[in-house]
Coordinates of C-alpha atoms (C1' of nucleotides) in Angstrom, one line a residue:
Chain H
M1 CA -0.2 -0.2 -0.2
A2 CA 1.0 3.1 -0.8
R3 CA 0.5 7.2 -2.0
Y4 CA -2.9 6.6 -1.5
G5 CA -4.9 9.5 -0.9
K6 CA -4.9 11.2 2.3
E7 CA -7.9 9.2 3.0
H8 CA -6.5 6.2 3.3
K9 CA -3.6 6.8 5.9
L10 CA -7.2 8.4 7.7
A11 CA -8.8 4.8 7.5
T12 CA -6.3 3.7 8.9
R13 CA -6.0 5.4 11.8
Q14 CA -9.0 5.5 13.1
R15 CA -9.4 1.5 11.9
I16 CA -6.5 2.0 15.1
I17 CA -9.2 4.2 17.0
E18 CA -11.9 2.0 16.6
T19 CA -10.0 -0.6 18.4
A20 CA -7.6 -0.1 20.8
G21 CA -10.7 1.0 22.1
R22 CA -11.2 -2.0 22.5
R23 CA -8.7 -3.4 23.9
L24 CA -7.7 0.0 26.1
K25 CA -11.7 -1.1 27.9
R26 CA -11.0 -4.8 27.9
D27 CA -7.1 -4.8 29.5
G28 CA -7.2 -1.4 31.0
I29 CA -4.3 1.6 29.8
D30 CA -1.9 0.3 31.7
G31 CA -2.5 -3.7 30.8
S32 CA -2.7 -3.0 27.2
G33 CA 0.9 -3.0 25.0
V34 CA 0.9 -0.6 21.6
A35 CA 2.2 -3.7 20.4
A36 CA -1.3 -5.5 21.3
L37 CA -3.2 -2.2 19.9
M38 CA -1.7 -2.7 17.2
A39 CA -2.0 -5.7 16.0
D40 CA -5.7 -6.0 17.1
A41 CA -5.9 -3.1 13.5
G42 CA -3.5 -6.1 11.6
L43 CA -0.7 -3.5 11.7
T44 CA 2.6 -3.7 13.4
N45 CA 3.9 -2.0 16.5
G46 CA 6.9 0.4 14.1
A47 CA 3.4 1.8 12.5
F48 CA 2.0 3.2 15.9
Y49 CA 4.2 6.2 15.8
A50 CA 3.7 7.6 12.0
H51 CA -0.2 8.0 13.6
F52 CA 0.5 9.4 16.7
E53 CA 2.5 10.8 19.3
S54 CA 2.8 8.5 21.7
K55 CA 0.7 6.6 24.0
E56 CA -0.9 8.3 25.7
D57 CA -1.7 10.2 22.9
L58 CA -4.0 7.0 21.0
V59 CA -5.3 7.1 24.6
A60 CA -7.2 10.3 24.6
T61 CA -7.9 9.8 21.3
A62 CA -8.9 6.3 21.7
V63 CA -11.2 7.4 24.8
A64 CA -12.7 10.1 23.1
D65 CA -13.8 8.1 19.9
Q66 CA -15.2 5.5 22.4
L67 CA -17.6 8.3 24.2
R68 CA -18.2 10.1 21.3
D69 CA -20.4 6.7 20.0
Q70 CA -21.9 6.3 22.8
R71 CA -23.4 9.9 22.3
E72 CA -23.9 8.4 18.8
R73 CA -26.0 5.0 20.1
L74 CA -27.4 8.0 22.6
A75 CA -29.4 9.9 20.0
A76 CA -30.4 6.8 17.9
A77 CA -32.3 5.8 21.7
P78 CA -36.2 7.5 21.6
P79 CA -36.9 11.2 22.8
G80 CA -37.5 12.4 26.4
R81 CA -38.0 11.0 29.7
A82 CA -39.1 7.7 27.8
G83 CA -36.1 6.4 25.8
L84 CA -33.6 7.5 28.8
D85 CA -35.3 5.8 31.2
Q86 CA -34.7 2.7 28.8
I87 CA -30.7 3.8 27.9
I88 CA -30.7 3.7 32.2
R89 CA -32.2 0.7 31.8
A90 CA -29.9 -0.9 29.5
Y91 CA -26.4 0.8 31.1
L92 CA -26.8 -1.3 34.1
S93 CA -28.1 -4.7 32.8
P94 CA -25.8 -7.9 33.2
E95 CA -25.0 -7.8 29.3
H96 CA -23.4 -4.5 29.6
R97 CA -21.6 -5.4 33.1
D98 CA -20.8 -8.6 31.3
S99 CA -19.2 -7.1 28.1
R100 CA -16.5 -4.7 28.6
E101 CA -15.2 -4.6 25.7
E102 CA -18.6 -2.7 24.0
G103 CA -19.5 -0.9 27.4
C104 CA -19.2 2.2 28.3
P105 CA -15.2 3.6 28.6
S106 CA -16.2 5.1 32.4
A107 CA -17.0 2.1 33.5
A108 CA -14.1 0.7 32.3
L109 CA -11.3 3.1 33.1
L110 CA -12.8 6.0 35.0
D111 CA -10.1 6.0 37.7
E112 CA -7.1 4.8 35.0
I113 CA -8.6 8.1 33.6
G114 CA -8.3 9.8 36.6
R115 CA -4.0 9.1 36.7
C116 CA -3.8 10.2 33.4
A117 CA -2.2 13.5 32.3
E118 CA -3.6 17.2 32.6
P119 CA -4.8 17.3 28.9
T120 CA -6.0 13.5 28.3
K121 CA -8.2 14.3 31.6
Q122 CA -9.0 17.6 29.9
V123 CA -9.7 15.7 26.1
Y124 CA -12.1 13.2 28.4
T125 CA -14.3 15.9 30.7
D126 CA -14.9 17.7 26.7
S127 CA -15.8 14.7 25.6
V128 CA -18.0 13.1 28.8
L129 CA -19.1 16.2 29.2
A130 CA -20.6 17.0 24.7
F131 CA -22.6 12.9 25.8
I132 CA -23.7 14.5 29.2
D133 CA -25.3 18.1 27.7
D134 CA -26.4 15.7 24.9
I135 CA -29.3 14.0 28.3
A136 CA -29.3 17.6 29.8
A137 CA -31.3 18.3 27.0
R138 CA -33.4 15.7 26.5
L139 CA -34.8 16.2 30.4
A140 CA -35.2 20.3 30.5
P141 CA -35.0 21.2 27.0
H142 CA -35.4 24.7 27.8
D143 CA -32.1 25.2 30.1
P144 CA -29.8 22.0 29.2
R145 CA -27.6 23.9 30.7
S146 CA -28.6 23.9 34.4
A147 CA -29.0 20.7 34.4
R148 CA -25.6 19.1 33.8
V149 CA -24.1 18.6 36.9
A150 CA -27.3 16.9 38.2
T151 CA -27.3 14.8 34.7
L152 CA -22.9 14.3 35.9
G153 CA -24.2 13.5 38.7
V154 CA -26.6 11.1 38.4
Y155 CA -24.0 9.2 35.5
A156 CA -21.6 9.7 38.7
L157 CA -24.3 6.8 40.2
M158 CA -24.4 4.5 37.1
V159 CA -20.0 5.1 36.3
G160 CA -20.1 3.7 39.7
T161 CA -22.5 1.1 39.9
L162 CA -21.5 -1.0 37.2
Q163 CA -18.1 -1.1 38.3
L164 CA -18.9 -2.7 41.7
S165 CA -21.0 -4.5 40.4
R166 CA -18.1 -5.8 37.7
A167 CA -15.8 -6.2 40.9
L168 CA -18.0 -8.4 42.9
A169 CA -17.6 -12.0 43.2
D170 CA -20.4 -13.2 44.1
Q171 CA -23.2 -12.8 41.2
E172 CA -26.7 -12.8 42.6
L173 CA -25.8 -10.1 44.8
A174 CA -23.8 -7.9 41.8
D175 CA -28.0 -8.1 39.7
E176 CA -29.4 -6.9 42.5
V177 CA -26.5 -3.8 42.9
L178 CA -27.4 -3.6 39.4
E179 CA -31.1 -3.2 39.8
Q180 CA -31.0 -0.8 43.0
G181 CA -28.9 1.3 40.5
I182 CA -32.2 1.5 38.1
R183 CA -34.2 2.3 41.6
N184 CA -31.7 4.9 42.9
A185 CA -31.2 6.6 38.6
M186 CA -34.8 7.2 38.9
A187 CA -35.3 8.1 42.1
L188 CA -33.0 10.5 41.3
L189 CA -33.9 11.5 37.7
D190 CA -37.6 12.1 39.2
D191 CA -36.7 14.5 42.2
A192 CA -34.3 16.6 40.7
P193 CA -35.6 18.2 37.6
H194 CA -36.6 21.9 38.5
Chain J
M1 CA 17.7 -8.2 60.5
A2 CA 17.3 -12.6 61.3
R3 CA 15.9 -15.3 63.5
Y4 CA 13.8 -12.3 65.0
G5 CA 10.5 -13.9 67.4
K6 CA 7.7 -14.4 64.2
E7 CA 6.4 -11.0 65.3
H8 CA 9.2 -9.5 63.3
K9 CA 7.9 -11.1 59.9
L10 CA 4.7 -10.2 61.1
A11 CA 5.7 -6.7 61.5
T12 CA 7.1 -7.0 57.8
R13 CA 5.2 -8.1 56.6
Q14 CA 2.7 -6.1 57.7
R15 CA 4.4 -2.7 57.2
I16 CA 4.2 -3.9 53.2
I17 CA 1.0 -4.2 52.8
E18 CA 0.3 -0.8 54.3
T19 CA 2.1 0.7 52.6
A20 CA 1.6 -1.2 49.2
G21 CA -1.7 -0.5 50.0
R22 CA -0.7 3.9 49.1
R23 CA 1.3 3.2 46.3
L24 CA -1.5 1.0 44.9
K25 CA -4.0 3.6 45.4
R26 CA -1.3 6.8 43.9
D27 CA -0.2 4.9 41.1
G28 CA -2.9 1.4 40.3
I29 CA -2.4 -1.8 40.3
D30 CA -0.6 -2.3 36.8
G31 CA 1.6 1.0 37.5
S32 CA 3.3 -0.7 40.3
G33 CA 5.7 -2.7 39.3
V34 CA 6.4 -4.9 42.5
A35 CA 9.8 -4.0 43.2
A36 CA 9.0 0.7 43.7
L37 CA 6.3 -1.6 46.3
M38 CA 9.0 -3.4 48.2
A39 CA 10.9 0.1 47.5
D40 CA 9.0 1.7 50.5
A41 CA 8.9 -0.8 52.8
G42 CA 12.8 0.1 52.8
L43 CA 13.2 -3.7 51.4
T44 CA 14.2 -4.9 48.0
N45 CA 13.1 -6.4 45.2
G46 CA 14.0 -10.2 46.0
A47 CA 13.1 -10.2 50.2
F48 CA 8.7 -9.9 48.9
Y49 CA 7.9 -14.0 47.7
A50 CA 10.0 -14.8 50.7
H51 CA 5.5 -12.2 52.2
F52 CA 3.2 -13.5 49.3
E53 CA 3.0 -16.0 47.2
S54 CA 2.7 -13.5 44.2
K55 CA 1.4 -9.8 43.5
E56 CA -2.2 -10.6 42.4
D57 CA -2.2 -11.9 46.6
L58 CA -0.2 -8.7 48.1
V59 CA -2.9 -6.5 46.0
A60 CA -5.3 -8.6 47.2
T61 CA -4.2 -8.4 50.8
A62 CA -3.7 -5.2 51.0
V63 CA -6.8 -4.4 49.6
A64 CA -8.5 -5.3 52.2
D65 CA -6.3 -4.2 54.9
Q66 CA -7.4 -0.8 53.1
L67 CA -10.9 -1.7 53.1
R68 CA -10.0 -1.8 56.8
D69 CA -8.9 0.7 57.1
Q70 CA -11.8 2.4 56.4
R71 CA -14.5 0.6 57.7
E72 CA -11.8 1.1 60.9
R73 CA -12.7 5.2 60.4
L74 CA -15.9 4.7 60.3
A75 CA -16.8 3.2 63.8
A76 CA -14.3 6.5 64.9
A77 CA -17.6 8.9 63.2
P78 CA -20.5 9.1 65.5
P79 CA -23.4 6.7 66.3
G80 CA -26.2 6.5 64.1
R81 CA -27.3 8.9 61.3
A82 CA -25.6 12.0 62.2
G83 CA -21.9 10.3 62.0
L84 CA -23.6 9.2 58.8
D85 CA -23.8 12.3 57.3
Q86 CA -21.1 13.4 58.6
I87 CA -18.3 10.1 56.9
I88 CA -20.4 11.3 53.2
R89 CA -19.1 15.0 53.5
A90 CA -15.9 14.2 54.8
Y91 CA -15.6 11.3 51.8
L92 CA -17.0 13.7 49.3
S93 CA -14.6 16.8 49.6
P94 CA -12.5 18.4 47.8
E95 CA -9.6 17.6 50.1
H96 CA -10.4 13.7 49.9
R97 CA -10.6 13.9 46.2
D98 CA -6.9 15.6 46.1
S99 CA -5.8 12.2 47.9
R100 CA -5.9 9.9 46.2
E101 CA -3.3 7.7 48.5
E102 CA -4.9 8.7 51.5
G103 CA -8.1 7.7 50.6
C104 CA -10.7 4.9 49.4
P105 CA -9.4 2.5 48.1
S106 CA -12.4 1.4 45.9
A107 CA -12.9 5.3 44.4
A108 CA -9.2 4.3 44.2
L109 CA -8.8 0.8 41.6
L110 CA -12.3 0.3 41.3
D111 CA -12.3 -1.0 37.6
E112 CA -8.7 -2.6 37.8
I113 CA -10.4 -4.7 40.5
G114 CA -13.1 -6.2 38.4
R115 CA -10.3 -7.1 36.0
C116 CA -8.2 -8.8 38.7
A117 CA -9.0 -12.8 39.1
E118 CA -11.7 -14.2 40.5
P119 CA -9.5 -14.6 44.0
T120 CA -8.4 -11.3 44.6
K121 CA -13.0 -9.9 43.3
Q122 CA -13.3 -12.6 46.4
V123 CA -12.0 -10.9 49.1
Y124 CA -12.8 -7.2 47.5
T125 CA -16.2 -8.8 47.9
D126 CA -15.9 -9.9 51.8
S127 CA -14.3 -7.0 52.8
V128 CA -17.0 -4.3 51.0
L129 CA -19.4 -6.2 52.8
A130 CA -18.5 -5.8 56.6
F131 CA -17.8 -2.4 56.1
I132 CA -21.1 -1.7 54.3
D133 CA -23.3 -3.9 56.2
D134 CA -21.3 -2.3 59.3
I135 CA -23.3 1.4 57.8
A136 CA -26.5 -0.9 57.0
A137 CA -26.2 -1.5 61.6
R138 CA -26.4 2.3 61.6
L139 CA -28.8 2.9 59.2
A140 CA -31.7 -0.3 60.1
P141 CA -30.1 -1.6 63.1
H142 CA -33.2 -3.9 64.2
D143 CA -32.9 -5.4 60.2
P144 CA -28.8 -4.4 58.6
R145 CA -28.6 -7.4 56.6
S146 CA -32.3 -5.5 54.0
A147 CA -30.5 -2.2 54.0
R148 CA -27.2 -3.8 52.5
V149 CA -28.1 -2.9 48.7
A150 CA -29.1 0.0 49.5
T151 CA -26.5 0.9 50.8
L152 CA -24.4 -0.8 48.3
G153 CA -25.7 1.1 45.5
V154 CA -25.1 4.7 47.8
Y155 CA -21.9 3.7 48.2
A156 CA -21.9 2.9 44.7
L157 CA -22.9 6.5 43.7
M158 CA -20.5 7.8 45.8
V159 CA -17.4 5.6 44.8
G160 CA -18.4 6.9 40.9
T161 CA -18.9 10.8 42.3
L162 CA -15.7 10.8 43.2
Q163 CA -14.0 9.0 40.3
L164 CA -15.3 11.1 38.0
S165 CA -14.6 13.8 40.0
R166 CA -10.8 13.0 39.6
A167 CA -10.9 12.6 36.0
L168 CA -12.6 15.7 35.4
A169 CA -9.8 18.7 34.3
D170 CA -12.6 22.0 35.1
Q171 CA -11.6 22.3 38.6
E172 CA -15.3 24.2 39.6
L173 CA -17.1 21.8 37.9
A174 CA -15.2 18.7 39.3
D175 CA -16.8 20.8 42.5
E176 CA -19.9 21.3 41.8
V177 CA -20.2 17.0 41.0
L178 CA -19.6 16.3 45.0
E179 CA -21.4 19.0 46.5
Q180 CA -23.9 17.7 43.4
G181 CA -23.1 13.5 44.9
I182 CA -23.1 14.5 48.6
R183 CA -26.9 16.0 47.9
N184 CA -27.7 12.5 45.2
A185 CA -26.1 10.8 48.8
M186 CA -29.3 12.6 50.8
A187 CA -31.9 12.1 49.0
L188 CA -31.3 8.7 48.8
L189 CA -30.3 7.7 52.1
D190 CA -34.2 10.0 52.6
D191 CA -36.4 8.4 50.9
A192 CA -34.7 4.3 51.1
P193 CA -35.4 2.8 53.9
H194 CA -37.8 0.8 55.0
Chain Y
dC1 C1' 30.2 -15.5 76.4
dT2 C1' 31.0 -17.7 72.0
dG3 C1' 30.1 -19.8 67.7
dA4 C1' 27.2 -22.5 64.5
dT5 C1' 22.5 -22.5 62.9
dT6 C1' 18.6 -19.9 60.7
dG7 C1' 15.8 -16.4 58.8
dG8 C1' 15.1 -13.0 56.6
dA9 C1' 18.1 -10.0 53.4
dT10 C1' 20.2 -8.7 49.2
dT11 C1' 21.9 -9.6 45.0
dA12 C1' 21.9 -11.7 40.9
dT13 C1' 19.1 -13.2 37.5
dG14 C1' 16.2 -15.5 34.2
dA15 C1' 12.7 -14.3 30.0
dC16 C1' 9.9 -11.3 28.2
dC17 C1' 7.0 -7.5 27.6
dG18 C1' 7.4 -2.1 28.1
dT19 C1' 7.5 3.1 24.8
dA20 C1' 10.1 5.1 21.7
dC21 C1' 13.4 5.3 17.0
dT22 C1' 15.3 4.3 12.9
dA23 C1' 16.9 2.4 9.0
dC24 C1' 14.1 -0.3 4.8
dC25 C1' 11.8 -1.7 1.7
dA26 C1' 7.5 -3.0 -1.4
dT27 C1' 4.5 -0.4 -3.9
dA28 C1' 0.9 2.6 -6.2
dG29 C1' 0.9 7.0 -8.9
dG30 C1' 1.9 10.7 -11.4
Chain E
dC1 C1' 10.3 4.6 -14.2
dC2 C1' 10.4 6.7 -10.2
dT3 C1' 9.5 8.8 -6.2
dA4 C1' 7.0 9.3 -2.3
dT5 C1' 3.6 7.1 1.2
dG6 C1' 2.9 3.5 4.9
dG7 C1' 4.2 -0.4 6.6
dT8 C1' 7.5 -4.1 7.8
dA9 C1' 10.7 -5.7 10.7
dG10 C1' 14.5 -4.7 14.5
dT11 C1' 16.9 -2.1 17.8
dA12 C1' 17.6 0.6 22.5
dC13 C1' 16.8 0.7 26.6
dG14 C1' 13.9 -0.2 30.8
dG15 C1' 10.9 -2.4 32.9
dT16 C1' 8.0 -6.7 34.6
dC17 C1' 7.5 -10.6 38.0
dA18 C1' 9.5 -14.1 39.7
dT19 C1' 13.4 -17.2 41.1
dA20 C1' 18.3 -18.5 42.2
dA21 C1' 22.6 -18.0 44.8
dT22 C1' 24.8 -16.1 48.6
dC23 C1' 25.3 -12.9 52.5
dC24 C1' 24.5 -11.4 57.5
dA25 C1' 23.5 -11.0 61.9
dA26 C1' 20.3 -12.5 65.7
dT27 C1' 19.2 -15.6 68.9
dC28 C1' 20.1 -20.6 71.1
dA29 C1' 23.4 -23.8 72.4
dG30 C1' 26.7 -25.5 74.8

DNA sequence: CTGATTGGATTATGACCGTACTACCATAGG
DNA sequence: CCTATGGTAGTACGGTCATAATCCAATCAG
């Protein structure tokens, strides 16, 4: 392959970003080596630095891409509160818990992101806010900005619940935690918005 | 040091466990090498395997120790709901957010624990339940067992909120998220118990 | 009080994996 | 055909977990 129009390199880059997103969520940031990330995209380690400045650069890019992806799935759900309820139930489902690599990047990586350098955290912040503001617009179409923090609070609840459910060795208890999480999220949404 | 009564080896072991707890919370599980963990205890890597079977073994032990520690701090708070409110406010404070290595092991490591092998998750489960059941006993002295899942739900909310606050690059927003978390935790506690 | 014993540590080593980089190569486009 | 591009393969150098050989000093037996 050589001398393609620019779209070919961009397509390869995008393939790396997407496959990296899955592996990062499955094995963690520190748990994923550059060679493995490239192998997932059908490439070798050497090509990596033609596409990204560093591993951190890819991590930030992949996390942003994953959150953009989640945002698109969100847009596909029915509008308004009804669609939101559906999203919450899917998020806090055993299926989502058991498929880390297909799921929410925050639930898979949040504490590692908290340890990342500032630029990475900035990219995460921007990406998650774009996602959150979409939800806030659902809740308060007239004043989405004021619902931002309330929505972040519910999001944090959902992320923490999913993580906890993944970490518990007792499957039955892990399932109960998810159900409790759904009830809690609903309760907060019913109380809060005004 | 040699040929001490058994308490000396145990004391060294305990020192490793405690210093490891701090570093693991700061740098993550995959981010902490055995050599560094031992250096923190004033030892070299070779001595490690006289105390622990493997790194995973230490991780599980250190996490359990950290949770036991949290449980003791819990016991030191005023009894009943008043003490619980105080604990929640301390947990969701900027100080706690900014001192990962002194703080809650769940907030620092939960998603990495979710990726650990089953024995480690089992140790985590047992330890976190001991902690949670103490809180549940505060909430429902007559029937702590029934409050277990409700308490886990609030705990998940607190863990997720702290993690999110740590991952946000915007400090002001991160503070607001903490405050929202406090309101949410209180709301759930006021509604739930019956 | 002495000295062999032995537990706990150090240093060294194994094989492998981590990130980052560079020289080289095959090929498609002009 | 020849150049430029995107990729491969190989290198450098340090860190990873784990094991093994060695060493040191405190304790207990005599």
